[in-house]
Coordinates of C-alpha atoms in Angstrom, one line a residue:
M262 CA -16.6 49.4 68.8
A263 CA -16.2 46.0 70.0
A264 CA -14.8 45.3 73.5
D265 CA -11.9 44.1 72.2
G266 CA -11.4 46.9 69.9
T267 CA -11.6 45.2 67.1
A268 CA -13.0 48.3 65.1
D269 CA -10.1 50.6 65.7
V270 CA -7.9 47.6 64.6
E271 CA -10.4 47.4 61.0
T272 CA -9.9 51.6 60.4
R273 CA -6.5 51.7 61.4
A274 CA -5.3 49.0 58.7
R275 CA -7.6 50.6 55.9
R276 CA -5.9 53.9 57.0
D277 CA -2.6 52.1 56.7
G278 CA -3.6 50.5 52.8
A279 CA -4.4 53.8 52.0
A280 CA -1.8 55.9 53.4
A281 CA 0.7 53.2 51.4
G282 CA -0.5 54.7 48.4
G283 CA -2.3 51.8 46.7
T284 CA -5.7 49.8 46.6
A285 CA -5.9 47.6 49.4
E286 CA -6.2 43.6 47.7
I287 CA -5.8 42.4 50.9
E288 CA -6.4 43.2 54.2
I289 CA -5.8 41.2 57.0
V290 CA -6.9 42.5 60.6
G291 CA -6.6 40.8 64.5
L292 CA -5.8 37.5 62.9
T293 CA -4.5 35.2 65.6
K294 CA -4.2 31.3 65.0
V295 CA -3.4 28.9 68.2
F296 CA -3.1 25.5 67.3
G297 CA -3.8 22.6 69.8
R298 CA -5.7 23.3 73.4
G299 CA -4.7 24.1 76.6
S300 CA -0.9 23.3 78.0
E301 CA -0.1 22.2 74.7
A302 CA -1.7 25.3 72.6
A303 CA 1.0 26.5 70.4
R304 CA 0.1 30.6 69.1
A305 CA 1.4 30.6 65.7
L306 CA 0.1 33.8 64.7
D307 CA -0.6 36.7 66.9
E308 CA -3.2 39.8 66.1
V309 CA -1.5 39.9 63.0
N310 CA -3.0 42.9 61.0
L311 CA -1.3 43.9 57.1
T312 CA -2.8 45.2 54.3
V313 CA -1.0 44.4 50.5
R314 CA -1.7 46.2 48.0
R315 CA -2.9 45.3 44.5
G316 CA -0.5 44.7 41.7
E317 CA 2.2 44.1 44.1
F318 CA 5.1 41.7 44.4
F319 CA 4.8 41.4 48.6
T320 CA 6.8 39.0 50.0
L321 CA 6.9 37.1 53.8
L322 CA 10.2 37.1 55.3
G323 CA 11.5 35.6 58.6
P324 CA 12.9 31.9 60.0
S325 CA 11.5 28.6 60.3
G326 CA 8.8 28.4 62.5
C327 CA 8.0 32.6 62.7
G328 CA 4.2 32.1 61.2
K329 CA 4.8 33.0 57.3
T330 CA 3.5 29.9 55.8
T331 CA 0.7 29.6 58.5
L332 CA 0.0 33.2 57.4
L333 CA -0.1 31.9 53.5
R334 CA -2.0 29.3 54.1
M335 CA -4.7 31.1 56.0
I336 CA -5.4 33.5 53.1
A337 CA -5.6 30.4 50.4
G338 CA -8.6 28.8 52.7
F339 CA -6.5 25.7 53.9
E340 CA -6.3 26.7 57.7
Q341 CA -8.9 29.2 59.2
P342 CA -8.7 31.6 62.0
T343 CA -8.9 31.0 65.2
R344 CA -10.4 34.8 65.2
G345 CA -9.7 37.8 63.2
A346 CA -10.8 38.7 59.2
I347 CA -9.3 38.1 56.2
R348 CA -10.4 40.2 53.2
I349 CA -9.6 40.0 49.5
D350 CA -10.9 42.4 47.1
G351 CA -13.0 44.1 50.0
R352 CA -14.9 40.4 50.5
D353 CA -14.1 38.7 53.7
V354 CA -13.3 35.0 53.1
A355 CA -13.1 33.4 56.3
G356 CA -14.7 30.3 55.8
L357 CA -14.5 29.8 52.4
G358 CA -12.2 26.9 51.2
P359 CA -9.9 27.4 48.7
N360 CA -12.0 26.8 45.8
R361 CA -14.1 29.6 46.6
R362 CA -11.2 32.2 47.1
P363 CA -10.0 34.2 43.8
V364 CA -6.3 33.0 44.4
N365 CA -4.1 30.4 43.8
T366 CA -1.0 28.8 45.4
V367 CA 2.0 27.3 43.9
F368 CA 3.6 25.0 46.9
Q369 CA 7.5 24.1 47.0
S370 CA 7.0 20.8 45.3
Y371 CA 5.3 22.1 41.9
A372 CA 2.8 18.9 42.5
L373 CA 2.3 18.4 38.8
F374 CA 0.0 15.3 37.3
P375 CA 3.4 13.1 36.1
H376 CA 0.8 11.7 33.2
M377 CA 0.2 14.5 31.4
T378 CA 2.0 17.0 29.3
A379 CA 3.1 20.3 30.5
A380 CA 0.6 21.6 28.6
E381 CA -2.2 19.5 30.2
N382 CA -1.0 20.6 33.3
I383 CA -1.7 24.0 32.5
G384 CA -5.1 23.4 31.0
F385 CA -6.0 21.6 34.1
G386 CA -7.5 23.9 36.4
L387 CA -9.6 25.4 33.4
R388 CA -11.0 22.3 32.4
M389 CA -11.7 21.8 36.4
L390 CA -13.4 24.9 36.0
G391 CA -15.3 23.8 32.7
R392 CA -14.1 26.2 30.5
P393 CA -14.8 25.8 26.5
R394 CA -12.2 23.5 25.0
R395 CA -11.2 26.6 22.5
E396 CA -10.5 28.7 25.3
V397 CA -8.8 26.2 27.4
E398 CA -6.3 26.0 24.1
A399 CA -6.2 29.3 23.8
K400 CA -5.2 30.1 27.5
V401 CA -3.0 27.1 27.4
A402 CA -0.7 28.4 24.4
E403 CA -0.6 32.1 25.8
M404 CA 0.8 30.5 29.6
L405 CA 3.7 28.3 27.4
R406 CA 4.9 31.3 25.7
L407 CA 4.5 33.4 29.0
V408 CA 6.7 31.0 31.0
R409 CA 8.7 30.2 27.8
M410 CA 8.5 26.6 27.4
E411 CA 6.3 26.4 23.8
P412 CA 9.3 23.5 22.9
M413 CA 8.6 21.8 26.0
A414 CA 4.4 21.8 25.5
N415 CA 4.4 18.2 24.7
R416 CA 7.0 16.8 27.4
R417 CA 5.6 15.4 30.6
P418 CA 7.5 16.3 34.2
A419 CA 9.7 13.5 34.6
A420 CA 11.4 14.9 31.1
I421 CA 11.9 18.5 31.9
S422 CA 14.2 19.9 34.1
G423 CA 13.2 21.4 37.8
G424 CA 13.2 24.7 36.9
Q425 CA 11.0 23.9 33.6
Q426 CA 9.0 22.3 36.1
Q427 CA 8.4 25.4 38.0
R428 CA 7.9 27.5 35.0
V429 CA 4.8 24.7 34.4
A430 CA 3.7 25.1 37.5
L431 CA 3.8 28.8 37.9
A432 CA 1.6 28.6 34.4
R433 CA -1.0 26.2 35.6
A434 CA -1.3 28.7 38.7
L435 CA -1.7 31.6 36.6
A436 CA -3.9 30.4 33.9
P437 CA -7.7 31.0 35.7
R438 CA -6.3 34.4 36.5
P439 CA -6.3 34.6 40.2
R440 CA -6.5 37.9 41.7
V441 CA -4.1 36.6 44.5
L442 CA -1.2 34.4 43.6
L443 CA 0.6 32.6 46.8
L444 CA 4.0 31.0 46.3
D445 CA 5.4 29.2 49.1
E446 CA 9.2 29.1 48.8
P447 CA 9.0 27.8 44.9
L448 CA 12.6 28.6 44.6
S449 CA 13.8 27.0 47.5
A450 CA 14.8 23.4 45.4
L451 CA 16.6 24.7 42.7
D452 CA 20.3 25.0 42.8
L453 CA 21.7 28.5 43.2
K454 CA 22.4 29.6 39.5
L455 CA 19.0 28.7 38.9
R456 CA 17.3 30.2 41.5
K457 CA 18.9 33.2 41.2
E458 CA 17.7 33.3 37.4
M459 CA 13.9 32.0 38.4
Q460 CA 13.9 35.0 40.7
G461 CA 13.9 37.3 37.5
E462 CA 11.5 35.2 36.1
L463 CA 9.5 35.5 39.0
K464 CA 9.6 39.3 38.9
R465 CA 8.8 39.2 35.2
L466 CA 5.4 37.3 35.4
Q467 CA 4.5 39.4 38.1
A468 CA 4.7 42.3 36.3
E469 CA 3.2 41.5 32.7
T470 CA 0.3 39.9 34.5
G471 CA -0.1 42.4 37.0
I472 CA -1.5 40.1 39.5
T473 CA -0.5 39.8 43.2
F474 CA 1.9 37.7 43.9
V475 CA 2.7 37.0 48.0
F476 CA 5.8 35.1 48.3
V477 CA 7.2 33.3 51.2
T478 CA 10.8 32.7 51.8
H479 CA 13.4 32.5 54.3
D480 CA 16.2 34.0 51.9
Q481 CA 16.7 37.5 52.6
E482 CA 18.2 38.1 49.2
E483 CA 15.2 36.6 47.7
A484 CA 13.2 39.3 49.4
L485 CA 15.7 42.2 49.1
T486 CA 15.6 41.6 44.9
M487 CA 12.4 40.6 44.0
S488 CA 10.0 42.1 46.3
D489 CA 8.0 46.0 46.1
R490 CA 7.7 45.1 50.1
I491 CA 8.2 43.0 52.8
A492 CA 7.3 42.2 55.9
V493 CA 9.5 40.6 58.3
M494 CA 8.2 38.1 61.0
D495 CA 9.1 36.7 64.2
R496 CA 7.5 34.4 66.7
G497 CA 3.7 34.7 65.4
R498 CA 4.1 39.1 64.8
I499 CA 4.9 40.9 61.9
L500 CA 7.7 43.4 63.0
Q501 CA 8.4 45.6 60.2
V502 CA 7.0 46.3 57.2
G503 CA 8.5 48.3 53.8
S504 CA 10.3 48.6 50.8
P505 CA 13.3 46.4 50.7
R506 CA 15.7 49.6 50.8
A507 CA 13.5 50.8 53.5
I508 CA 13.8 47.2 55.6
Y509 CA 17.5 47.0 55.1
D510 CA 18.9 50.9 55.3
R511 CA 16.1 51.9 58.0
P512 CA 15.7 48.2 60.3
A513 CA 13.1 49.3 63.6
D514 CA 14.7 46.8 66.1
R515 CA 17.5 44.3 66.5
F516 CA 15.8 41.5 65.3
V517 CA 15.2 42.6 62.2
A518 CA 18.7 44.3 61.6
D519 CA 20.3 41.3 62.1
F520 CA 18.4 39.0 59.9
I521 CA 18.6 41.1 57.1
G522 CA 22.1 41.0 55.5
D523 CA 25.1 41.7 57.6
T524 CA 25.2 43.8 60.5
N525 CA 27.2 45.1 62.8
F526 CA 25.7 46.4 66.7
L527 CA 27.8 49.0 68.9
E528 CA 26.6 50.4 72.3
A529 CA 26.2 53.9 72.7
V530 CA 25.2 56.5 75.0
V531 CA 22.6 59.1 73.1
V532 CA 23.9 62.9 74.0
R533 CA 20.8 64.7 71.9
S534 CA 17.7 63.4 70.2
V535 CA 15.0 65.5 68.4
G536 CA 12.4 63.8 66.2
D537 CA 13.9 61.0 64.1
A538 CA 17.5 62.2 64.5
A539 CA 19.8 62.0 67.9
T540 CA 23.7 62.4 68.5
V541 CA 25.1 59.2 70.1
R542 CA 28.7 58.8 71.7
L543 CA 30.2 55.9 70.5
P544 CA 32.6 53.6 73.1
S545 CA 35.7 55.3 71.1
G546 CA 33.9 58.3 72.9
A547 CA 33.6 59.6 69.2
V548 CA 30.4 61.6 68.6
R549 CA 28.1 61.0 65.8
A550 CA 24.5 61.5 64.1
A551 CA 22.0 59.0 64.0
S552 CA 18.8 58.3 62.6
V553 CA 15.9 57.1 64.8
P554 CA 12.8 54.9 64.2
E555 CA 9.5 56.6 63.7
G556 CA 8.2 57.0 67.2
L557 CA 11.2 56.6 69.2
A558 CA 12.4 59.2 71.5
P559 CA 15.8 58.2 73.3
V560 CA 16.4 59.9 76.1
A561 CA 19.6 61.8 76.8
G562 CA 22.3 60.2 79.0
G563 CA 20.4 56.5 77.9
R564 CA 22.2 53.7 76.9
V565 CA 21.0 52.4 73.2
T566 CA 21.9 49.8 70.7
V567 CA 23.2 51.3 67.3
V568 CA 23.5 49.3 63.6
V569 CA 25.9 50.2 61.2
R570 CA 26.0 48.0 58.1
P571 CA 29.8 46.5 56.6
E572 CA 29.3 48.7 53.7
H573 CA 28.5 51.9 55.4
A574 CA 32.3 51.8 56.9
A575 CA 35.8 52.1 55.6
L576 CA 39.5 51.7 56.4
A577 CA 40.5 55.4 57.0
E578 CA 43.3 57.5 59.3
D579 CA 40.8 59.8 60.8
G580 CA 38.4 57.3 61.6
E581 CA 36.0 57.0 65.2
L582 CA 37.2 53.3 65.7
V583 CA 40.1 51.3 66.1
G584 CA 40.6 48.1 66.3
V585 CA 42.9 44.9 64.6
V586 CA 42.4 43.2 61.4
E587 CA 41.4 39.3 62.9
E588 CA 40.5 38.0 59.8
A589 CA 40.1 39.0 55.9
V590 CA 37.8 36.9 53.8
Y591 CA 38.0 37.1 50.3
F592 CA 35.1 37.0 48.4
G593 CA 36.2 37.8 44.7
T594 CA 34.4 41.1 43.9
D595 CA 35.3 42.7 47.8
T596 CA 37.0 41.6 50.9
H597 CA 35.2 41.0 54.0
L598 CA 37.3 42.5 57.0
H599 CA 36.6 40.8 60.6
V600 CA 38.2 43.7 63.4
R601 CA 38.8 43.6 67.3
L602 CA 37.9 47.0 68.2
D603 CA 39.8 48.3 70.9
T604 CA 36.9 48.8 72.9
G605 CA 35.8 45.3 72.8
G606 CA 33.7 43.9 70.5
R607 CA 34.2 43.0 66.6
F608 CA 33.6 44.8 63.4
T609 CA 33.0 43.6 60.0
L610 CA 33.7 46.2 57.1
R611 CA 33.4 45.6 53.3
R612 CA 36.2 46.3 51.2
Q613 CA 35.7 46.7 47.3
N614 CA 38.5 44.7 45.5
M615 CA 40.6 47.1 43.0
A616 CA 43.4 45.9 40.7
G617 CA 46.4 46.1 42.2
D618 CA 45.5 47.0 45.9
H619 CA 45.8 44.9 48.5
A620 CA 43.8 44.4 51.8
P621 CA 45.1 44.6 55.4
E622 CA 46.5 41.6 56.9
P623 CA 45.5 40.0 59.5
G624 CA 47.3 41.5 62.5
A625 CA 47.5 44.6 61.2
A626 CA 45.9 47.7 63.2
V627 CA 43.6 49.8 61.6
T628 CA 41.1 52.8 61.9
I629 CA 37.6 52.9 60.3
R630 CA 35.6 55.7 59.8
I631 CA 31.7 54.8 59.8
A632 CA 29.9 57.2 56.7
E633 CA 27.4 60.0 57.3
S634 CA 24.1 58.5 57.8
G635 CA 25.6 55.2 58.4
L636 CA 24.4 54.8 62.1
R637 CA 20.8 54.1 63.4
V638 CA 19.0 53.9 66.7
L639 CA 17.6 50.8 67.3
R640 CA 14.2 49.8 69.4
P641 CA 15.0 48.3 72.8

């Protein structure tokens, strides 16, 4: 084993990938990237370990500056690591240029050639690879069908919409059949309605081609609706990896809980803790069960933060929390009630709107009941 423990890290990364139930397409071990030197040095990635399974839609999610795009660029070969390993299909690709890696990238700006038609843009990479003309024509026709752009085949980028340009860029990247397709916030320039439409299209394309997609975004809704698994990043580190449901329902720490969706935080005291479950006393004095992240062992009598999602609470006469409605925000399908608790702090709950029903008005006294399994203890 190396002095820095690299062998142990590599073994752990492989084991985690196998335990996750899929063949590893990408293995990242101890990846670190430092820009600059001395007092000007900035650590963009800090000992990142990650396994992406073959054929999955994997998303790197986090705020601006968290390191997700740097990680994507290093997989692509546009940046080289300060230290650490990147393997694709078991092959170490560190030091290889982008053109020597079995990956293609779709950027925020689609970078289509303005003087070429959609069909010519799609076939460009294949022609550069020296593929026979008939093979190129057949593959272009296949890609046009896949992205539903046959009627636009002979139009240039200026004559098609932003969503159509994105489809062409995707088809061009998919045409050479890469092992991995990297997508750097490709939906960010689209309007809301088109962005939602393209989310479904991306997921369809990934399912139909079976190619491993690695998608970068700061949009939590995109990540939750499209991904097989998500890695939440902050300050160059991966904080949690899991399915969208696991990330949302079982966040490991406060950052993940706060970044993904709307969240309520309450301070509590541990009454008892056994394995992945605990009993906690809320500020109101109510004692409730709460789930606990793996590896965390809260100590009886210790103070912890617990999280409650807005939809995991409801108005009831026999609830655990009491307060006054400060604001009621109507969203069509539901209303968000912002409540000032008697014990201090704010609590938000989401109430579905029913025909003929009316939400409490600001100033109304309310009692809130937290759903069973609605509480989760967070890591400090």
